[in-house]
PDB file of C-alpha atoms in Angstrom:
ATOM      1  CA  MET A 173     -22.715  57.554 -33.268  1.00 64.00           C
ATOM      2  CA  GLU A 174     -22.485  53.963 -34.475  1.00 94.00           C
ATOM      3  CA  ILE A 175     -18.795  53.700 -33.509  1.00 97.00           C
ATOM      4  CA  TYR A 176     -19.530  55.447 -30.213  1.00 97.00           C
ATOM      5  CA  LYS A 177     -22.289  53.030 -29.208  1.00 97.00           C
ATOM      6  CA  PHE A 178     -20.198  50.046 -30.295  1.00 97.00           C
ATOM      7  CA  ALA A 179     -17.248  51.242 -28.182  1.00 98.00           C
ATOM      8  CA  TYR A 180     -19.456  51.768 -25.136  1.00 98.00           C
ATOM      9  CA  GLN A 181     -20.859  48.259 -25.492  1.00 97.00           C
ATOM     10  CA  ILE A 182     -17.570  46.385 -25.876  1.00 97.00           C
ATOM     11  CA  ILE A 183     -15.948  48.312 -23.009  1.00 98.00           C
ATOM     12  CA  ALA A 184     -18.851  47.519 -20.689  1.00 97.00           C
ATOM     13  CA  GLU A 185     -18.713  43.851 -21.739  1.00 96.00           C
ATOM     14  CA  ALA A 186     -14.960  43.690 -21.125  1.00 95.00           C
ATOM     15  CA  GLY A 187     -15.464  45.201 -17.684  1.00 95.00           C
ATOM     16  CA  LYS A 188     -18.046  42.575 -16.795  1.00 95.00           C
ATOM     17  CA  VAL A 189     -15.634  39.803 -17.820  1.00 92.00           C
ATOM     18  CA  ILE A 190     -13.012  41.306 -15.509  1.00 92.00           C
ATOM     19  CA  ARG A 191     -15.460  41.616 -12.596  1.00 94.00           C
ATOM     20  CA  ASP A 192     -16.641  38.048 -13.061  1.00 90.00           C
ATOM     21  CA  SER A 193     -13.053  36.750 -12.938  1.00 82.00           C
ATOM     22  CA  ILE A 194     -11.693  39.092 -10.253  1.00 83.00           C
ATOM     23  CA  ASP A 195     -11.257  36.322  -7.677  1.00 79.00           C
ATOM     24  CA  GLU A 196      -9.421  33.968 -10.001  1.00 76.00           C
ATOM     25  CA  GLU A 197      -5.653  33.561  -9.750  1.00 73.00           C
ATOM     26  CA  ILE A 198      -3.820  35.980 -12.011  1.00 74.00           C
ATOM     27  CA  GLN A 199      -0.475  35.651 -13.751  1.00 76.00           C
ATOM     28  CA  ILE A 200       1.832  38.606 -13.178  1.00 68.00           C
ATOM     29  CA  GLU A 201       4.844  39.649 -15.230  1.00 69.00           C
ATOM     30  CA  THR A 202       7.118  42.686 -15.069  1.00 67.00           C
ATOM     31  CA  LYS A 203       7.940  44.984 -17.986  1.00 61.00           C
ATOM     32  CA  SER A 204      10.398  47.873 -17.742  1.00 60.00           C
ATOM     33  CA  ASN A 205      10.960  47.547 -13.970  1.00 64.00           C
ATOM     34  CA  PRO A 206       9.699  45.490 -10.991  1.00 59.00           C
ATOM     35  CA  ASN A 207       6.845  47.952 -10.415  1.00 58.00           C
ATOM     36  CA  ASP A 208       5.752  48.027 -14.070  1.00 61.00           C
ATOM     37  CA  LEU A 209       3.384  45.080 -14.053  1.00 63.00           C
ATOM     38  CA  VAL A 210       1.284  43.343 -16.666  1.00 67.00           C
ATOM     39  CA  THR A 211      -1.130  40.501 -16.005  1.00 72.00           C
ATOM     40  CA  ASN A 212      -2.844  37.914 -18.112  1.00 81.00           C
ATOM     41  CA  ILE A 213      -6.029  39.973 -17.634  1.00 82.00           C
ATOM     42  CA  ASP A 214      -4.393  43.041 -19.236  1.00 78.00           C
ATOM     43  CA  LYS A 215      -3.367  40.943 -22.220  1.00 83.00           C
ATOM     44  CA  GLU A 216      -6.646  39.043 -22.522  1.00 87.00           C
ATOM     45  CA  THR A 217      -8.710  42.225 -22.261  1.00 88.00           C
ATOM     46  CA  GLU A 218      -6.694  43.984 -24.959  1.00 86.00           C
ATOM     47  CA  GLU A 219      -6.901  40.920 -27.193  1.00 90.00           C
ATOM     48  CA  ARG A 220     -10.652  40.730 -26.688  1.00 91.00           C
ATOM     49  CA  LEU A 221     -11.136  44.413 -27.543  1.00 94.00           C
ATOM     50  CA  PHE A 222      -8.767  44.156 -30.519  1.00 92.00           C
ATOM     51  CA  ASN A 223     -10.634  41.200 -31.986  1.00 94.00           C
ATOM     52  CA  GLN A 224     -14.032  42.839 -31.529  1.00 96.00           C
ATOM     53  CA  ILE A 225     -12.916  46.099 -33.134  1.00 96.00           C
ATOM     54  CA  MET A 226     -11.163  44.399 -36.041  1.00 94.00           C
ATOM     55  CA  SER A 227     -14.066  42.057 -36.760  1.00 95.00           C
ATOM     56  CA  THR A 228     -16.488  44.980 -36.925  1.00 96.00           C
ATOM     57  CA  TYR A 229     -14.226  47.684 -38.357  1.00 96.00           C
ATOM     58  CA  PRO A 230     -11.320  45.955 -40.154  1.00 95.00           C
ATOM     59  CA  GLU A 231     -10.164  49.246 -41.677  1.00 96.00           C
ATOM     60  CA  HIS A 232      -9.611  50.858 -38.255  1.00 96.00           C
ATOM     61  CA  ARG A 233      -6.254  50.903 -36.469  1.00 96.00           C
ATOM     62  CA  ILE A 234      -5.458  50.203 -32.823  1.00 94.00           C
ATOM     63  CA  LEU A 235      -2.636  51.432 -30.606  1.00 94.00           C
ATOM     64  CA  GLY A 236      -2.659  49.333 -27.432  1.00 86.00           C
ATOM     65  CA  GLU A 237      -0.484  49.302 -24.338  1.00 78.00           C
ATOM     66  CA  GLU A 238       0.102  45.564 -24.442  1.00 69.00           C
ATOM     67  CA  GLY A 239       1.479  45.266 -27.941  1.00 67.00           C
ATOM     68  CA  HIS A 240      -1.067  46.022 -30.636  1.00 66.00           C
ATOM     69  CA  GLY A 241      -0.138  48.747 -33.103  1.00 63.00           C
ATOM     70  CA  LYS A 242       3.123  49.837 -31.503  1.00 64.00           C
ATOM     71  CA  ASP A 243       4.464  50.695 -34.976  1.00 74.00           C
ATOM     72  CA  ILE A 244       1.768  53.319 -35.680  1.00 86.00           C
ATOM     73  CA  GLN A 245       3.468  56.546 -36.756  1.00 86.00           C
ATOM     74  CA  ASP A 246       0.547  58.741 -37.860  1.00 92.00           C
ATOM     75  CA  THR A 247      -3.071  59.495 -36.995  1.00 93.00           C
ATOM     76  CA  SER A 248      -4.694  58.880 -40.358  1.00 94.00           C
ATOM     77  CA  GLY A 249      -8.046  57.094 -40.466  1.00 96.00           C
ATOM     78  CA  VAL A 250      -9.869  55.888 -37.372  1.00 97.00           C
ATOM     79  CA  LEU A 251      -7.424  55.236 -34.536  1.00 97.00           C
ATOM     80  CA  TRP A 252      -8.353  53.522 -31.269  1.00 97.00           C
ATOM     81  CA  ILE A 253      -5.889  54.078 -28.405  1.00 96.00           C
ATOM     82  CA  VAL A 254      -6.471  51.364 -25.809  1.00 95.00           C
ATOM     83  CA  ASP A 255      -5.385  50.727 -22.240  1.00 93.00           C
ATOM     84  CA  PRO A 256      -7.052  47.460 -21.172  1.00 93.00           C
ATOM     85  CA  ILE A 257      -6.281  48.032 -17.490  1.00 91.00           C
ATOM     86  CA  ASP A 258      -5.019  51.429 -16.387  1.00 93.00           C
ATOM     87  CA  GLY A 259      -3.843  51.032 -12.813  1.00 91.00           C
ATOM     88  CA  THR A 260      -2.472  47.497 -12.977  1.00 86.00           C
ATOM     89  CA  LEU A 261      -0.765  47.857  -9.586  1.00 84.00           C
ATOM     90  CA  ASN A 262      -4.142  48.705  -8.067  1.00 89.00           C
ATOM     91  CA  PHE A 263      -5.706  45.774  -9.899  1.00 85.00           C
ATOM     92  CA  VAL A 264      -3.099  43.393  -8.484  1.00 86.00           C
ATOM     93  CA  HIS A 265      -2.976  44.727  -4.931  1.00 87.00           C
ATOM     94  CA  GLN A 266      -6.462  46.158  -4.342  1.00 87.00           C
ATOM     95  CA  GLN A 267      -8.738  44.558  -6.931  1.00 87.00           C
ATOM     96  CA  GLU A 268     -10.270  48.011  -7.460  1.00 93.00           C
ATOM     97  CA  ASN A 269      -9.340  51.554  -8.538  1.00 94.00           C
ATOM     98  CA  PHE A 270      -8.463  50.618 -12.106  1.00 96.00           C
ATOM     99  CA  ALA A 271     -10.074  51.435 -15.430  1.00 97.00           C
ATOM    100  CA  ILE A 272     -10.418  50.509 -19.073  1.00 97.00           C
ATOM    101  CA  SER A 273      -9.441  53.576 -21.083  1.00 97.00           C
ATOM    102  CA  ILE A 274     -10.053  54.171 -24.794  1.00 98.00           C
ATOM    103  CA  GLY A 275      -9.708  57.265 -26.938  1.00 98.00           C
ATOM    104  CA  ILE A 276     -10.925  57.266 -30.548  1.00 98.00           C
ATOM    105  CA  TYR A 277      -9.516  59.752 -33.057  1.00 98.00           C
ATOM    106  CA  ILE A 278     -10.452  60.269 -36.703  1.00 97.00           C
ATOM    107  CA  ASP A 279      -7.672  61.683 -38.885  1.00 97.00           C
ATOM    108  CA  GLY A 280      -6.075  63.065 -35.741  1.00 95.00           C
ATOM    109  CA  GLU A 281      -9.232  64.806 -34.527  1.00 97.00           C
ATOM    110  CA  LYS A 282     -10.869  63.868 -31.224  1.00 97.00           C
ATOM    111  CA  TYR A 283     -13.970  61.711 -31.665  1.00 98.00           C
ATOM    112  CA  ALA A 284     -14.813  59.901 -28.409  1.00 98.00           C
ATOM    113  CA  GLY A 285     -13.301  59.112 -25.024  1.00 98.00           C
ATOM    114  CA  PHE A 286     -14.116  56.405 -22.486  1.00 98.00           C
ATOM    115  CA  VAL A 287     -12.847  55.733 -18.971  1.00 98.00           C
ATOM    116  CA  TYR A 288     -14.598  52.794 -17.323  1.00 98.00           C
ATOM    117  CA  ASP A 289     -14.194  52.420 -13.556  1.00 98.00           C
ATOM    118  CA  VAL A 290     -14.657  48.669 -13.755  1.00 97.00           C
ATOM    119  CA  MET A 291     -15.381  47.614 -10.187  1.00 96.00           C
ATOM    120  CA  ASN A 292     -17.765  50.520  -9.552  1.00 97.00           C
ATOM    121  CA  ASP A 293     -19.486  50.127 -12.932  1.00 97.00           C
ATOM    122  CA  LYS A 294     -18.991  53.817 -13.707  1.00 98.00           C
ATOM    123  CA  MET A 295     -18.578  54.720 -17.378  1.00 98.00           C
ATOM    124  CA  TYR A 296     -17.177  58.175 -18.010  1.00 98.00           C
ATOM    125  CA  HIS A 297     -17.659  58.919 -21.691  1.00 98.00           C
ATOM    126  CA  ALA A 298     -17.662  61.833 -24.099  1.00 98.00           C
ATOM    127  CA  LEU A 299     -18.427  62.564 -27.722  1.00 98.00           C
ATOM    128  CA  ALA A 300     -16.251  65.427 -28.934  1.00 97.00           C
ATOM    129  CA  GLY A 301     -18.261  68.619 -29.176  1.00 97.00           C
ATOM    130  CA  LYS A 302     -21.373  66.996 -27.679  1.00 97.00           C
ATOM    131  CA  GLY A 303     -20.595  66.776 -23.957  1.00 97.00           C
ATOM    132  CA  ALA A 304     -19.555  64.194 -21.388  1.00 98.00           C
ATOM    133  CA  TRP A 305     -21.454  61.824 -19.131  1.00 98.00           C
ATOM    134  CA  LEU A 306     -21.067  59.541 -16.141  1.00 98.00           C
ATOM    135  CA  ASN A 307     -23.202  56.575 -17.125  1.00 98.00           C
ATOM    136  CA  GLU A 308     -26.418  58.327 -18.254  1.00 97.00           C
ATOM    137  CA  GLU A 309     -25.948  61.575 -16.302  1.00 98.00           C
ATOM    138  CA  PRO A 310     -24.385  64.609 -18.019  1.00 98.00           C
ATOM    139  CA  LEU A 311     -21.242  65.929 -16.369  1.00 98.00           C
ATOM    140  CA  LYS A 312     -21.472  69.579 -15.351  1.00 97.00           C
ATOM    141  CA  PRO A 313     -19.081  72.271 -16.615  1.00 97.00           C
ATOM    142  CA  LEU A 314     -16.139  72.741 -14.277  1.00 98.00           C
ATOM    143  CA  LYS A 315     -16.000  75.667 -11.873  1.00 97.00           C
ATOM    144  CA  ASP A 316     -12.830  77.707 -11.548  1.00 98.00           C
ATOM    145  CA  THR A 317     -10.783  77.214  -8.390  1.00 98.00           C
ATOM    146  CA  GLU A 318      -7.462  78.387  -7.032  1.00 98.00           C
ATOM    147  CA  LEU A 319      -4.688  76.151  -5.760  1.00 98.00           C
ATOM    148  CA  LYS A 320      -4.953  77.079  -2.086  1.00 98.00           C
ATOM    149  CA  THR A 321      -8.574  75.882  -1.912  1.00 97.00           C
ATOM    150  CA  SER A 322      -8.194  72.865  -4.206  1.00 98.00           C
ATOM    151  CA  LEU A 323      -7.590  69.150  -3.983  1.00 98.00           C
ATOM    152  CA  ILE A 324      -5.083  68.085  -6.623  1.00 98.00           C
ATOM    153  CA  SER A 325      -3.709  64.697  -7.634  1.00 97.00           C
ATOM    154  CA  THR A 326      -0.210  63.646  -8.588  1.00 96.00           C
ATOM    155  CA  ASN A 327       2.210  60.755  -8.267  1.00 92.00           C
ATOM    156  CA  PRO A 328       4.247  61.209  -5.040  1.00 91.00           C
ATOM    157  CA  LEU A 329       7.236  59.787  -6.915  1.00 88.00           C
ATOM    158  CA  TRP A 330       7.867  63.173  -8.537  1.00 90.00           C
ATOM    159  CA  LEU A 331       8.358  64.837  -5.165  1.00 89.00           C
ATOM    160  CA  THR A 332      11.312  62.537  -4.487  1.00 89.00           C
ATOM    161  CA  LYS A 333      13.151  63.336  -7.730  1.00 88.00           C
ATOM    162  CA  GLU A 334      15.941  65.853  -7.190  1.00 88.00           C
ATOM    163  CA  LYS A 335      15.317  67.705 -10.470  1.00 88.00           C
ATOM    164  CA  LEU A 336      11.564  67.934  -9.990  1.00 93.00           C
ATOM    165  CA  SER A 337      11.117  68.428  -6.267  1.00 93.00           C
ATOM    166  CA  GLY A 338      11.650  72.179  -6.615  1.00 93.00           C
ATOM    167  CA  ILE A 339       8.586  72.304  -8.861  1.00 95.00           C
ATOM    168  CA  TYR A 340       6.290  69.746  -7.274  1.00 96.00           C
ATOM    169  CA  VAL A 341       6.876  70.314  -3.545  1.00 96.00           C
ATOM    170  CA  PRO A 342       5.678  73.958  -3.570  1.00 97.00           C
ATOM    171  CA  ILE A 343       2.550  72.930  -5.481  1.00 97.00           C
ATOM    172  CA  VAL A 344       1.747  70.262  -2.905  1.00 96.00           C
ATOM    173  CA  ASP A 345       2.556  72.620  -0.025  1.00 97.00           C
ATOM    174  CA  ASN A 346       0.312  75.366  -1.405  1.00 98.00           C
ATOM    175  CA  SER A 347      -2.667  73.183  -2.319  1.00 97.00           C
ATOM    176  CA  ARG A 348      -5.427  72.421   0.149  1.00 97.00           C
ATOM    177  CA  SER A 349      -4.388  68.773  -0.076  1.00 97.00           C
ATOM    178  CA  THR A 350      -3.043  66.190  -2.505  1.00 96.00           C
ATOM    179  CA  ARG A 351      -4.269  62.744  -3.523  1.00 95.00           C
ATOM    180  CA  ALA A 352      -2.645  59.822  -5.345  1.00 93.00           C
ATOM    181  CA  TYR A 353      -5.064  57.389  -6.992  1.00 93.00           C
ATOM    182  CA  GLY A 354      -2.720  55.128  -8.952  1.00 92.00           C
ATOM    183  CA  SER A 355      -4.698  55.269 -12.206  1.00 96.00           C
ATOM    184  CA  ALA A 356      -4.094  58.130 -14.628  1.00 96.00           C
ATOM    185  CA  ALA A 357      -7.373  57.451 -16.412  1.00 97.00           C
ATOM    186  CA  LEU A 358      -9.293  57.768 -13.137  1.00 98.00           C
ATOM    187  CA  ASP A 359      -7.312  60.911 -12.312  1.00 98.00           C
ATOM    188  CA  PHE A 360      -8.693  62.435 -15.527  1.00 98.00           C
ATOM    189  CA  ALA A 361     -12.179  61.223 -14.608  1.00 98.00           C
ATOM    190  CA  ASN A 362     -11.894  62.758 -11.147  1.00 98.00           C
ATOM    191  CA  VAL A 363     -11.058  66.148 -12.644  1.00 98.00           C
ATOM    192  CA  ALA A 364     -13.973  65.794 -15.064  1.00 98.00           C
ATOM    193  CA  LYS A 365     -16.324  65.044 -12.152  1.00 97.00           C
ATOM    194  CA  GLY A 366     -14.900  67.907 -10.048  1.00 96.00           C
ATOM    195  CA  ILE A 367     -13.611  65.541  -7.361  1.00 96.00           C
ATOM    196  CA  THR A 368     -10.163  67.058  -7.836  1.00 98.00           C
ATOM    197  CA  SER A 369      -9.352  70.379  -9.467  1.00 98.00           C
ATOM    198  CA  ALA A 370      -6.110  69.421 -11.206  1.00 98.00           C
ATOM    199  CA  TYR A 371      -3.904  66.481 -12.098  1.00 98.00           C
ATOM    200  CA  LEU A 372      -0.211  66.750 -12.848  1.00 97.00           C
ATOM    201  CA  THR A 373       2.350  64.115 -13.669  1.00 96.00           C
ATOM    202  CA  MET A 374       5.670  64.061 -15.445  1.00 94.00           C
ATOM    203  CA  ARG A 375       5.122  61.195 -17.848  1.00 92.00           C
ATOM    204  CA  LEU A 376       2.143  59.429 -19.393  1.00 95.00           C
ATOM    205  CA  GLN A 377       1.866  57.281 -22.496  1.00 93.00           C
ATOM    206  CA  PRO A 378      -0.891  57.868 -25.107  1.00 95.00           C
ATOM    207  CA  TRP A 379      -3.023  54.984 -23.813  1.00 94.00           C
ATOM    208  CA  ASP A 380      -2.932  56.540 -20.333  1.00 95.00           C
ATOM    209  CA  PHE A 381      -4.476  59.858 -21.366  1.00 97.00           C
ATOM    210  CA  SER A 382      -6.159  59.591 -24.779  1.00 97.00           C
ATOM    211  CA  GLY A 383      -9.615  58.710 -23.451  1.00 97.00           C
ATOM    212  CA  GLY A 384      -9.575  61.010 -20.437  1.00 98.00           C
ATOM    213  CA  LEU A 385      -8.319  63.923 -22.529  1.00 98.00           C
ATOM    214  CA  ILE A 386     -11.542  64.034 -24.549  1.00 98.00           C
ATOM    215  CA  ILE A 387     -13.736  63.687 -21.461  1.00 98.00           C
ATOM    216  CA  VAL A 388     -12.178  66.492 -19.425  1.00 98.00           C
ATOM    217  CA  GLU A 389     -12.079  68.907 -22.344  1.00 98.00           C
ATOM    218  CA  GLU A 390     -15.812  68.410 -22.842  1.00 98.00           C
ATOM    219  CA  VAL A 391     -16.471  69.834 -19.369  1.00 98.00           C
ATOM    220  CA  GLY A 392     -14.129  72.786 -19.831  1.00 98.00           C
ATOM    221  CA  ALA A 393     -10.807  71.558 -18.491  1.00 98.00           C
ATOM    222  CA  VAL A 394      -7.566  72.738 -20.045  1.00 98.00           C
ATOM    223  CA  VAL A 395      -5.142  69.976 -20.981  1.00 98.00           C
ATOM    224  CA  THR A 396      -1.504  70.633 -21.926  1.00 98.00           C
ATOM    225  CA  ASN A 397       1.944  69.378 -21.140  1.00 97.00           C
ATOM    226  CA  GLN A 398       3.846  71.191 -18.419  1.00 97.00           C
ATOM    227  CA  LEU A 399       5.198  73.721 -20.919  1.00 97.00           C
ATOM    228  CA  GLY A 400       1.673  74.669 -21.928  1.00 97.00           C
ATOM    229  CA  GLU A 401       1.870  72.813 -25.243  1.00 96.00           C
ATOM    230  CA  GLN A 402      -0.743  70.602 -26.881  1.00 96.00           C
ATOM    231  CA  LEU A 403      -0.361  66.882 -26.188  1.00 96.00           C
ATOM    232  CA  ASN A 404       0.895  64.551 -28.908  1.00 94.00           C
ATOM    233  CA  ILE A 405      -1.442  61.548 -28.904  1.00 94.00           C
ATOM    234  CA  LEU A 406       1.210  59.222 -30.351  1.00 93.00           C
ATOM    235  CA  GLU A 407       3.965  59.977 -27.839  1.00 92.00           C
ATOM    236  CA  ALA A 408       4.674  60.164 -24.123  1.00 92.00           C
ATOM    237  CA  ASN A 409       3.907  63.549 -22.592  1.00 94.00           C
ATOM    238  CA  SER A 410       4.075  65.394 -19.326  1.00 96.00           C
ATOM    239  CA  ILE A 411       0.585  66.308 -18.152  1.00 97.00           C
ATOM    240  CA  LEU A 412      -1.090  69.341 -16.614  1.00 98.00           C
ATOM    241  CA  ILE A 413      -4.896  69.362 -16.527  1.00 98.00           C
ATOM    242  CA  GLY A 414      -7.369  71.369 -14.526  1.00 98.00           C
ATOM    243  CA  ASN A 415     -10.165  73.862 -14.648  1.00 98.00           C
ATOM    244  CA  LYS A 416      -9.169  77.024 -16.517  1.00 98.00           C
ATOM    245  CA  ALA A 417      -8.213  79.075 -13.480  1.00 98.00           C
ATOM    246  CA  ILE A 418      -6.060  76.519 -11.697  1.00 98.00           C
ATOM    247  CA  HIS A 419      -4.404  75.412 -14.941  1.00 98.00           C
ATOM    248  CA  ASN A 420      -3.404  79.021 -15.595  1.00 98.00           C
ATOM    249  CA  GLU A 421      -2.153  79.428 -12.019  1.00 98.00           C
ATOM    250  CA  LEU A 422      -0.119  76.225 -12.049  1.00 98.00           C
ATOM    251  CA  LEU A 423       1.344  76.815 -15.494  1.00 98.00           C
ATOM    252  CA  ASN A 424       2.373  80.431 -15.018  1.00 98.00           C
ATOM    253  CA  GLU A 425       3.322  80.473 -11.342  1.00 98.00           C
ATOM    254  CA  TYR A 426       4.836  77.023 -10.859  1.00 98.00           C
ATOM    255  CA  PHE A 427       5.885  75.433 -14.148  1.00 97.00           C
ATOM    256  CA  LEU A 428       6.963  78.171 -16.563  1.00 97.00           C
ATOM    257  CA  PRO A 429       9.352  79.761 -14.021  1.00 97.00           C
ATOM    258  CA  HIS A 430      11.275  76.469 -14.465  1.00 96.00           C
ATOM    259  CA  LYS A 431      10.972  76.515 -18.254  1.00 96.00           C
ATOM    260  CA  PRO A 432      14.683  75.848 -19.069  1.00 96.00           C
ATOM    261  CA  LEU A 433      14.713  72.767 -16.828  1.00 94.00           C
ATOM    262  CA  LEU A 434      11.398  71.534 -18.195  1.00 95.00           C
ATOM    263  CA  GLU A 435      12.544  72.071 -21.788  1.00 94.00           C
ATOM    264  CA  GLN A 436      15.657  70.021 -21.029  1.00 93.00           C
ATOM    265  CA  ILE A 437      13.608  67.228 -19.480  1.00 91.00           C
ATOM    266  CA  HIS A 438      11.144  67.226 -22.371  1.00 91.00           C
ATOM    267  CA  THR A 439      13.940  67.123 -24.928  1.00 88.00           C
ATOM    268  CA  GLU A 440      15.652  64.259 -23.142  1.00 83.00           C
ATOM    269  CA  ARG A 441      12.569  62.201 -22.318  1.00 79.00           C
ATOM    270  CA  PHE A 442       9.988  62.903 -24.993  1.00 74.00           C
ATOM    271  CA  ARG A 443      11.636  64.230 -28.123  1.00 61.00           C
ATOM    272  CA  GLY A 444      14.156  61.523 -28.876  1.00 50.00           C
ATOM    273  CA  LYS A 445      17.275  63.682 -28.699  1.00 40.00           C
ATOM    274  CA  SER A 446      19.224  61.755 -26.112  1.00 33.00           C
TER     275      SER A 446
END
């Protein structure tokens, strides 16, 4: 519990620093494309968290979105996977709907997950095997739902891709409705809270899902890639999460019928074979 309490504290402190500086001018850079943004706040927040973790636990390792630990190849020891601001586009354009996300793993096993909705001061957190909470309130176990009566979330981008539209468009058409929040970490939190019943997206990095993964599993969600396989916490993955019933429905009725295409995409995009 010592690591857990320490993580909670430094995440909450980092969030307060962001809130206190939200009206200050930010410096924006692009990474892989014009819509892949990073700000000085992303970098400063990761640096702050890195320094606090290393000063307290120098033997721990950190994999961060903005540069720390990118050469980590295994899950030995205590590994922190950090996204200082998940939803940077929202941060830049809306000044809300973004989160600090951290997953902590010990020798590859889940230990603790945190998703902090900074501007709303909502800390989603979980201790593996012990449950999940929103601030001090326990999160309730998820109820099963079916697609036709469910809100789901996804990135609308996937509906525009020729290869993927045949998979994603029927899901959107057959759901009750679809939402796009612009923060993967908050998408996980919304499933954990029961705000949405499922979240699906074609590509997330470890820092996008490592914290939320632990939280949603603690309330009974099923988390896999879109082939039904366990996620690799050191690599990019496709994502399919939801309560047990809707996960089973989506996997077996919408994704696995396209298994050859999905296997090709996964080989090309996630398994380093092209």
